[in-house]
Amino acid sequence: LTQPLPPLPFVPEAARAILVTGTGSSAAHAALLAHLLADGLGLPARHVPLGSRVAAPPRRRDTALIVFSQGLSPNARLALH
């Protein structure tokens, strides 16, 4: 990298949970990131299937959601509602 990365929109250490999801082939990238955050950095991250966000209770302010998608497909939008 030639330039520093922009700051994250949340403080990872302050998160109660970091939920990582993706649709299609992006689900594998989401699972890998959740693994690296949890096992590599000790953060409270876990991979969740995209459909689990549809029936889940509303997210709390101390929960981060990371969505992997190649473009913002209609399926990926489910996680954002």
Short mmCIF file of N, CA and C in Angstrom, two decimals:
data_model
loop_
_atom_site.label_atom_id
_atom_site.label_comp_id
_atom_site.label_asym_id
_atom_site.label_seq_id
_atom_site.Cartn_x
_atom_site.Cartn_y
_atom_site.Cartn_z
N LEU A 1 0.85 -1.19 0.00
CA LEU A 1 0.00 0.00 0.00
C LEU A 1 0.88 1.24 0.00
N THR A 2 0.51 2.19 -0.79
CA THR A 2 1.28 3.42 -0.83
C THR A 2 0.66 4.52 0.02
N GLN A 3 -0.61 4.37 0.36
CA GLN A 3 -1.30 5.36 1.20
C GLN A 3 -1.93 4.65 2.38
N PRO A 4 -2.07 5.36 3.50
CA PRO A 4 -2.70 4.71 4.66
C PRO A 4 -4.17 4.40 4.39
N LEU A 5 -4.65 3.36 5.04
CA LEU A 5 -6.05 2.99 4.90
C LEU A 5 -6.93 4.00 5.62
N PRO A 6 -8.14 4.24 5.14
CA PRO A 6 -9.05 5.16 5.84
C PRO A 6 -9.46 4.54 7.17
N PRO A 7 -9.85 5.36 8.12
CA PRO A 7 -10.27 4.82 9.42
C PRO A 7 -11.56 4.01 9.28
N LEU A 8 -11.70 3.02 10.14
CA LEU A 8 -12.93 2.22 10.15
C LEU A 8 -14.07 3.06 10.69
N PRO A 9 -15.31 2.76 10.29
CA PRO A 9 -16.46 3.52 10.78
C PRO A 9 -16.92 3.06 12.18
N PHE A 10 -16.11 2.22 12.84
CA PHE A 10 -16.42 1.77 14.19
C PHE A 10 -15.11 1.40 14.88
N VAL A 11 -15.14 1.28 16.18
CA VAL A 11 -13.96 0.88 16.95
C VAL A 11 -14.06 -0.63 17.20
N PRO A 12 -13.24 -1.43 16.52
CA PRO A 12 -13.38 -2.88 16.63
C PRO A 12 -13.33 -3.39 18.07
N GLU A 13 -12.47 -2.83 18.89
CA GLU A 13 -12.33 -3.29 20.27
C GLU A 13 -13.57 -2.99 21.12
N ALA A 14 -14.38 -2.03 20.70
CA ALA A 14 -15.58 -1.66 21.45
C ALA A 14 -16.82 -2.43 20.99
N ALA A 15 -16.69 -3.20 19.93
CA ALA A 15 -17.84 -3.92 19.39
C ALA A 15 -18.18 -5.13 20.25
N ARG A 16 -19.44 -5.30 20.53
CA ARG A 16 -19.93 -6.49 21.23
C ARG A 16 -19.91 -7.68 20.27
N ALA A 17 -20.17 -7.40 19.00
CA ALA A 17 -20.15 -8.44 17.98
C ALA A 17 -19.82 -7.80 16.63
N ILE A 18 -19.09 -8.55 15.83
CA ILE A 18 -18.81 -8.15 14.45
C ILE A 18 -19.37 -9.27 13.58
N LEU A 19 -20.47 -8.98 12.89
CA LEU A 19 -21.12 -9.96 12.04
C LEU A 19 -20.64 -9.77 10.62
N VAL A 20 -20.21 -10.84 9.98
CA VAL A 20 -19.67 -10.76 8.62
C VAL A 20 -20.49 -11.70 7.75
N THR A 21 -20.99 -11.18 6.63
CA THR A 21 -21.83 -11.97 5.75
C THR A 21 -21.51 -11.66 4.29
N GLY A 22 -21.97 -12.52 3.41
CA GLY A 22 -21.78 -12.31 1.99
C GLY A 22 -22.71 -13.22 1.22
N THR A 23 -22.88 -12.91 -0.04
CA THR A 23 -23.76 -13.71 -0.88
C THR A 23 -22.95 -14.33 -2.02
N GLY A 24 -23.34 -15.50 -2.43
CA GLY A 24 -22.65 -16.18 -3.53
C GLY A 24 -21.21 -16.46 -3.17
N SER A 25 -20.31 -16.21 -4.12
CA SER A 25 -18.89 -16.47 -3.88
C SER A 25 -18.30 -15.53 -2.83
N SER A 26 -18.97 -14.43 -2.55
CA SER A 26 -18.50 -13.50 -1.52
C SER A 26 -18.65 -14.07 -0.12
N ALA A 27 -19.46 -15.09 0.05
CA ALA A 27 -19.63 -15.71 1.36
C ALA A 27 -18.31 -16.31 1.85
N ALA A 28 -17.51 -16.84 0.95
CA ALA A 28 -16.21 -17.40 1.34
C ALA A 28 -15.28 -16.32 1.86
N HIS A 29 -15.31 -15.15 1.23
CA HIS A 29 -14.48 -14.03 1.70
C HIS A 29 -14.95 -13.56 3.07
N ALA A 30 -16.26 -13.55 3.27
CA ALA A 30 -16.82 -13.15 4.56
C ALA A 30 -16.39 -14.13 5.65
N ALA A 31 -16.46 -15.41 5.36
CA ALA A 31 -16.07 -16.42 6.34
C ALA A 31 -14.59 -16.30 6.70
N LEU A 32 -13.76 -16.05 5.70
CA LEU A 32 -12.32 -15.89 5.96
C LEU A 32 -12.06 -14.66 6.83
N LEU A 33 -12.70 -13.55 6.52
CA LEU A 33 -12.48 -12.35 7.33
C LEU A 33 -12.92 -12.58 8.77
N ALA A 34 -14.07 -13.21 8.96
CA ALA A 34 -14.55 -13.49 10.32
C ALA A 34 -13.54 -14.35 11.07
N HIS A 35 -12.99 -15.34 10.40
CA HIS A 35 -11.98 -16.22 11.01
C HIS A 35 -10.74 -15.42 11.40
N LEU A 36 -10.25 -14.59 10.49
CA LEU A 36 -9.04 -13.81 10.77
C LEU A 36 -9.25 -12.82 11.91
N LEU A 37 -10.41 -12.18 11.94
CA LEU A 37 -10.70 -11.23 13.02
C LEU A 37 -10.81 -11.94 14.36
N ALA A 38 -11.48 -13.09 14.38
CA ALA A 38 -11.69 -13.81 15.64
C ALA A 38 -10.42 -14.52 16.10
N ASP A 39 -9.86 -15.35 15.25
CA ASP A 39 -8.71 -16.16 15.66
C ASP A 39 -7.40 -15.38 15.63
N GLY A 40 -7.27 -14.49 14.66
CA GLY A 40 -6.02 -13.74 14.54
C GLY A 40 -5.92 -12.54 15.45
N LEU A 41 -7.05 -11.85 15.66
CA LEU A 41 -7.02 -10.62 16.45
C LEU A 41 -7.80 -10.71 17.75
N GLY A 42 -8.51 -11.82 17.95
CA GLY A 42 -9.27 -11.99 19.19
C GLY A 42 -10.51 -11.11 19.28
N LEU A 43 -11.02 -10.67 18.14
CA LEU A 43 -12.22 -9.82 18.14
C LEU A 43 -13.47 -10.70 18.12
N PRO A 44 -14.61 -10.19 18.58
CA PRO A 44 -15.84 -10.98 18.64
C PRO A 44 -16.54 -11.07 17.29
N ALA A 45 -15.83 -11.63 16.32
CA ALA A 45 -16.35 -11.71 14.95
C ALA A 45 -16.87 -13.11 14.67
N ARG A 46 -17.93 -13.16 13.85
CA ARG A 46 -18.42 -14.46 13.40
C ARG A 46 -19.10 -14.28 12.04
N HIS A 47 -19.00 -15.34 11.26
CA HIS A 47 -19.65 -15.36 9.95
C HIS A 47 -21.10 -15.76 10.16
N VAL A 48 -22.01 -15.06 9.53
CA VAL A 48 -23.43 -15.39 9.60
C VAL A 48 -23.96 -15.53 8.18
N PRO A 49 -24.79 -16.55 7.94
CA PRO A 49 -25.40 -16.67 6.61
C PRO A 49 -26.24 -15.44 6.30
N LEU A 50 -26.29 -15.07 5.06
CA LEU A 50 -27.02 -13.87 4.66
C LEU A 50 -28.48 -13.93 5.11
N GLY A 51 -29.14 -15.04 4.96
CA GLY A 51 -30.54 -15.17 5.33
C GLY A 51 -30.79 -14.99 6.81
N SER A 52 -29.79 -15.22 7.65
CA SER A 52 -30.00 -15.08 9.09
C SER A 52 -30.25 -13.64 9.49
N ARG A 53 -29.83 -12.70 8.68
CA ARG A 53 -30.05 -11.28 8.99
C ARG A 53 -31.50 -10.89 8.75
N VAL A 54 -32.21 -11.64 7.92
CA VAL A 54 -33.60 -11.29 7.59
C VAL A 54 -34.50 -11.47 8.81
N ALA A 55 -34.33 -12.58 9.54
CA ALA A 55 -35.20 -12.88 10.67
C ALA A 55 -34.61 -12.44 12.01
N ALA A 56 -33.45 -11.84 11.99
CA ALA A 56 -32.76 -11.48 13.23
C ALA A 56 -33.39 -10.24 13.87
N PRO A 57 -33.24 -10.10 15.18
CA PRO A 57 -33.71 -8.88 15.83
C PRO A 57 -32.87 -7.69 15.37
N PRO A 58 -33.33 -6.48 15.58
CA PRO A 58 -32.57 -5.30 15.15
C PRO A 58 -31.17 -5.30 15.75
N ARG A 59 -30.22 -4.84 14.97
CA ARG A 59 -28.83 -4.75 15.45
C ARG A 59 -28.72 -3.68 16.52
N ARG A 60 -27.81 -3.91 17.43
CA ARG A 60 -27.51 -2.92 18.47
C ARG A 60 -26.43 -1.99 17.95
N ARG A 61 -26.30 -0.85 18.60
CA ARG A 61 -25.30 0.12 18.18
C ARG A 61 -23.87 -0.40 18.40
N ASP A 62 -23.70 -1.38 19.28
CA ASP A 62 -22.36 -1.91 19.52
C ASP A 62 -22.10 -3.18 18.70
N THR A 63 -22.89 -3.38 17.66
CA THR A 63 -22.70 -4.51 16.75
C THR A 63 -22.37 -3.97 15.36
N ALA A 64 -21.26 -4.46 14.81
CA ALA A 64 -20.85 -4.05 13.46
C ALA A 64 -21.29 -5.10 12.46
N LEU A 65 -21.71 -4.67 11.29
CA LEU A 65 -22.08 -5.57 10.21
C LEU A 65 -21.19 -5.29 9.01
N ILE A 66 -20.51 -6.33 8.52
CA ILE A 66 -19.67 -6.21 7.33
C ILE A 66 -20.29 -7.10 6.26
N VAL A 67 -20.61 -6.51 5.11
CA VAL A 67 -21.26 -7.25 4.01
C VAL A 67 -20.32 -7.31 2.83
N PHE A 68 -20.04 -8.53 2.35
CA PHE A 68 -19.25 -8.72 1.14
C PHE A 68 -20.21 -8.93 -0.01
N SER A 69 -20.00 -8.20 -1.11
CA SER A 69 -20.82 -8.37 -2.29
C SER A 69 -20.07 -7.80 -3.48
N GLN A 70 -20.19 -8.44 -4.61
CA GLN A 70 -19.62 -7.89 -5.84
C GLN A 70 -20.69 -7.00 -6.44
N GLY A 71 -20.59 -5.72 -6.14
CA GLY A 71 -21.67 -4.81 -6.44
C GLY A 71 -22.70 -5.00 -5.35
N LEU A 72 -23.71 -4.22 -5.30
CA LEU A 72 -24.72 -4.35 -4.25
C LEU A 72 -25.92 -5.09 -4.84
N SER A 73 -25.78 -6.41 -4.86
CA SER A 73 -26.84 -7.23 -5.44
C SER A 73 -28.11 -7.16 -4.60
N PRO A 74 -29.25 -7.49 -5.18
CA PRO A 74 -30.49 -7.50 -4.40
C PRO A 74 -30.40 -8.40 -3.17
N ASN A 75 -29.70 -9.54 -3.29
CA ASN A 75 -29.56 -10.44 -2.15
C ASN A 75 -28.74 -9.79 -1.04
N ALA A 76 -27.69 -9.06 -1.37
CA ALA A 76 -26.85 -8.42 -0.36
C ALA A 76 -27.62 -7.32 0.37
N ARG A 77 -28.57 -6.72 -0.30
CA ARG A 77 -29.38 -5.66 0.34
C ARG A 77 -30.18 -6.19 1.52
N LEU A 78 -30.48 -7.50 1.54
CA LEU A 78 -31.21 -8.10 2.65
C LEU A 78 -30.50 -7.84 3.98
N ALA A 79 -29.19 -7.89 3.97
CA ALA A 79 -28.42 -7.71 5.21
C ALA A 79 -28.49 -6.27 5.71
N LEU A 80 -28.80 -5.34 4.84
CA LEU A 80 -28.78 -3.93 5.23
C LEU A 80 -30.12 -3.42 5.74
N HIS A 81 -31.14 -4.22 5.66
CA HIS A 81 -32.46 -3.80 6.12
C HIS A 81 -32.72 -4.26 7.52
#
